[in-house]
Amino acid sequence: DIQMTQSPSTLSASVGDRVTITCRASHSISSWLAWYQQKPGKAPNLLIYKASSLESGVPSRFSGSGSGTEFTLTISSLQPDDFATYYCQQYNSYPYTFGQGTKVEIK
Amino acid sequence: EVQVLESGGGLIQPGGSLRLSCAASGFTFSSYTIHWVRQAPGRGLEWVSAISGGGDITFYADSVKGRFTISRDNSKNTLSLQLNSLRAEDTALYYCAKEASPGGIDSWGQGTLVTVSS
């Protein structure tokens, strides 16, 4: 199985900050990676697919990059609505696996 | 509008069984792989199972293989997850979710809660 490791686990930031979350795969997954945002009590929301493609309706301040085993999610200017938990997920092969999550908190 | 609605959760004793259902609308159901993803209280997301659009190919996480069975009825736009030999560690909110064509999961239900406890 492919293991996904996110860092950091928790991130404290202020509105307007540039934020970067890293996701590493235990084996190469090409670009078969998705990023999700989840707020308390809500289902996850797809932000990025195929490592760098922005899902329709997602603000352009979100971007993804990487391929192979190392990936990043960047929020260019953190907004109040962005304080949430973010997950990466590989869909290169089954079983699909998620990272453990990164909680973005208010500094 | 794509809609996914789970049902069937509840309180069950260890070793017991439960059948979760998922009703979908707003898209061509038989064309999409559908997933179950769960989230234990206060924990992260865990992928559980998936079934191809035609229902002929299924996948399971190692943690549920041999105990859970996924199936679908494309004539009714419904999906099921049969949970057997339940354990305390199966306690979670179970989401039914549609795979997006380019990848990732783009439509999620609100989840149904399964609590395994004596």
Coordinates of C-alpha atoms in Angstrom, one line a residue:
Chain A
D1 CA 0.0 0.0 0.0
I2 CA 1.1 3.6 -0.7
Q3 CA 1.6 5.6 2.5
M4 CA 0.9 9.4 2.4
T5 CA 2.6 11.7 4.9
Q6 CA 1.6 15.3 5.3
S7 CA 3.5 18.0 7.1
P8 CA 3.1 19.9 9.2
S9 CA 0.2 18.3 11.2
T10 CA -0.8 21.7 12.5
L11 CA 0.0 25.2 11.1
S12 CA -0.7 28.5 12.7
A13 CA -1.0 31.4 10.3
S14 CA -2.6 34.8 10.0
V15 CA -4.9 36.2 7.4
G16 CA -2.9 37.2 4.3
D17 CA -0.1 34.7 5.0
R18 CA 1.2 32.5 2.2
V19 CA 0.7 28.9 3.4
T20 CA 2.3 25.7 2.1
I21 CA 1.4 22.1 3.0
T22 CA 3.6 19.2 1.9
C23 CA 2.5 15.7 1.1
R24 CA 4.9 12.8 0.5
A25 CA 4.1 9.4 -1.0
S26 CA 6.0 6.3 -0.1
H27 CA 6.1 5.3 -3.8
S28 CA 5.8 7.3 -7.0
I29 CA 2.2 8.2 -7.8
S30 CA 2.9 10.2 -10.9
S31 CA 0.4 13.1 -10.7
W32 CA -2.5 11.1 -9.3
L33 CA -3.0 13.2 -6.2
A34 CA -6.0 15.2 -4.9
W35 CA -6.3 17.8 -2.1
Y36 CA -9.4 18.3 0.0
Q37 CA -10.5 20.9 2.6
Q38 CA -12.7 19.9 5.5
K39 CA -14.4 22.1 8.0
P40 CA -15.8 20.8 11.3
G41 CA -19.0 18.9 10.9
K42 CA -18.9 19.0 7.1
A43 CA -17.9 16.6 4.4
P44 CA -14.6 17.1 2.6
N45 CA -14.5 19.4 -0.4
L46 CA -12.3 18.7 -3.5
L47 CA -9.8 21.5 -4.1
I48 CA -7.2 20.1 -6.5
Y49 CA -7.0 17.0 -8.7
K50 CA -4.2 15.5 -10.8
A51 CA -1.8 17.3 -8.5
S52 CA -2.2 20.8 -9.9
S53 CA -5.7 21.1 -11.6
L54 CA -8.0 23.5 -9.8
E55 CA -11.5 22.1 -9.2
S56 CA -14.3 24.2 -10.6
G57 CA -15.5 26.9 -8.2
V58 CA -12.4 26.8 -6.0
P59 CA -10.7 30.2 -5.5
S60 CA -7.5 30.8 -7.5
R61 CA -5.5 31.4 -4.3
F62 CA -5.3 27.7 -4.0
S63 CA -2.7 25.9 -6.1
G64 CA -1.0 22.5 -6.2
S65 CA 2.3 21.3 -7.5
G66 CA 4.5 18.3 -7.6
S67 CA 4.8 14.8 -9.1
G68 CA 6.2 11.5 -8.2
T69 CA 6.5 11.4 -4.5
E70 CA 6.5 15.0 -3.3
F71 CA 3.6 17.4 -3.6
T72 CA 2.5 20.8 -2.2
L73 CA -0.7 22.7 -1.6
T74 CA -0.2 26.5 -1.5
I75 CA -2.7 29.1 -0.3
S76 CA -1.3 32.4 -1.7
S77 CA -3.1 34.7 0.7
L78 CA -4.9 33.0 3.6
Q79 CA -8.5 34.1 4.0
P80 CA -10.8 33.7 7.1
D81 CA -12.8 31.0 5.3
D82 CA -9.6 28.9 4.8
F83 CA -9.1 27.9 8.4
A84 CA -9.8 24.2 8.1
T85 CA -8.2 20.8 7.9
Y86 CA -6.6 19.8 4.6
Y87 CA -6.0 16.3 3.3
C88 CA -4.0 14.8 0.4
Q89 CA -5.1 11.6 -1.2
Q90 CA -3.4 9.4 -3.8
Y91 CA -5.5 7.6 -6.4
N92 CA -2.6 6.0 -8.4
S93 CA -3.5 2.6 -7.1
Y94 CA -5.9 0.8 -4.7
P95 CA -6.2 1.0 -1.8
Y96 CA -6.5 4.7 -2.1
T97 CA -4.9 6.4 0.8
F98 CA -5.2 9.8 2.6
G99 CA -2.6 11.8 4.4
Q100 CA -3.2 12.3 8.1
G101 CA -4.3 15.9 7.6
T102 CA -3.0 19.4 8.3
K103 CA -5.0 21.7 10.5
V104 CA -4.6 25.3 9.6
E105 CA -5.3 27.4 12.7
I106 CA -5.6 31.1 13.4
K107 CA -2.3 32.6 14.8
Chain B
E1 CA -27.4 19.0 -9.0
V2 CA -25.5 15.9 -7.8
Q3 CA -26.8 14.5 -4.5
V4 CA -25.6 11.6 -2.4
L5 CA -27.5 10.5 0.7
E6 CA -26.4 7.9 3.1
S7 CA -28.5 6.0 5.6
G8 CA -28.5 2.9 7.7
G9 CA -26.1 3.9 10.5
G10 CA -26.7 3.2 14.1
L11 CA -25.5 1.7 17.4
I12 CA -24.5 -1.9 17.0
Q13 CA -22.7 -4.4 19.4
P14 CA -19.3 -5.8 18.6
G15 CA -19.5 -8.7 16.3
G16 CA -22.8 -7.5 14.8
S17 CA -23.8 -6.5 11.3
L18 CA -25.2 -3.4 9.6
R19 CA -26.1 -2.5 6.1
L20 CA -25.4 1.1 4.9
S21 CA -27.2 2.5 1.9
C22 CA -26.4 5.3 -0.4
A23 CA -28.9 7.0 -2.8
A24 CA -27.6 9.1 -5.6
S25 CA -29.1 11.5 -8.1
G26 CA -28.2 14.2 -10.6
F27 CA -25.6 12.3 -12.6
T28 CA -25.4 9.1 -14.8
F29 CA -24.9 6.8 -11.8
S30 CA -23.7 3.7 -13.8
S31 CA -20.9 5.7 -15.3
Y32 CA -19.0 6.4 -12.1
T33 CA -17.0 4.6 -9.5
I34 CA -18.4 5.2 -6.0
H35 CA -16.4 5.1 -2.8
W36 CA -17.0 4.7 0.9
V37 CA -14.7 6.8 3.1
R38 CA -15.0 6.9 6.9
Q39 CA -13.9 9.2 9.6
A40 CA -13.6 8.1 13.2
P41 CA -14.5 10.8 15.8
G42 CA -11.8 13.4 15.9
R43 CA -9.7 11.5 13.4
G44 CA -8.7 11.8 9.8
L45 CA -10.2 10.4 6.6
E46 CA -9.8 6.7 5.9
W47 CA -10.7 5.2 2.5
V48 CA -12.8 2.0 2.9
S49 CA -14.1 0.6 -0.4
A50 CA -14.9 1.3 -4.0
I51 CA -17.0 -0.2 -6.7
S52 CA -16.7 0.4 -10.5
G53 CA -19.6 1.8 -12.5
G54 CA -20.7 -1.5 -13.8
G55 CA -20.4 -3.1 -10.3
D56 CA -18.1 -5.8 -11.5
I57 CA -14.9 -4.6 -9.8
T58 CA -14.6 -3.9 -6.1
F59 CA -11.8 -2.8 -3.9
Y60 CA -11.3 -2.8 -0.1
A61 CA -9.0 -1.4 2.5
D62 CA -7.0 -4.1 4.3
S63 CA -8.7 -3.1 7.6
V64 CA -12.2 -4.2 6.3
K65 CA -11.3 -6.9 3.7
G66 CA -13.3 -10.0 4.3
R67 CA -15.8 -8.2 6.7
F68 CA -17.3 -5.6 4.5
T69 CA -19.0 -6.0 1.1
I70 CA -19.8 -3.3 -1.4
S71 CA -22.5 -3.6 -4.0
R72 CA -24.7 -1.4 -6.3
D73 CA -28.0 -1.5 -8.1
N74 CA -27.7 0.7 -11.2
S75 CA -31.4 0.3 -11.9
K76 CA -32.2 2.1 -8.7
N77 CA -29.1 4.4 -8.4
T78 CA -28.3 2.9 -5.1
L79 CA -25.2 1.6 -3.4
S80 CA -24.8 -0.6 -0.3
L81 CA -22.1 -1.5 2.1
Q82 CA -22.6 -4.6 4.2
L83 CA -20.7 -4.4 7.5
N84 CA -20.1 -7.7 9.3
S85 CA -18.1 -8.8 12.3
L86 CA -18.0 -5.2 13.5
R87 CA -15.3 -4.0 15.9
A88 CA -15.0 -0.9 18.1
E89 CA -12.5 0.5 15.7
D90 CA -15.1 0.6 12.9
T91 CA -16.9 3.3 14.8
A92 CA -17.0 6.3 12.4
L93 CA -19.0 8.5 10.2
Y94 CA -19.3 6.7 6.8
Y95 CA -19.4 8.9 3.7
C96 CA -20.6 7.7 0.3
A97 CA -18.8 9.7 -2.4
K98 CA -18.7 9.9 -6.2
E99 CA -15.4 9.7 -8.1
A100 CA -14.7 12.6 -10.5
S101 CA -13.8 11.8 -14.1
P102 CA -10.3 13.3 -13.9
G103 CA -9.7 11.9 -10.5
G104 CA -10.4 12.7 -6.9
I105 CA -13.7 12.5 -5.2
D106 CA -16.0 15.5 -6.1
S107 CA -19.3 14.7 -4.5
W108 CA -19.8 13.6 -0.9
G109 CA -22.9 12.9 1.2
Q110 CA -23.2 14.1 4.7
G111 CA -22.4 10.7 6.2
T112 CA -24.1 8.1 8.4
L113 CA -22.7 7.4 11.8
V114 CA -21.9 3.8 12.8
T115 CA -21.2 3.3 16.5
V116 CA -19.9 -0.1 17.6
S117 CA -20.2 -0.5 21.4
S118 CA -21.6 -2.9 24.0

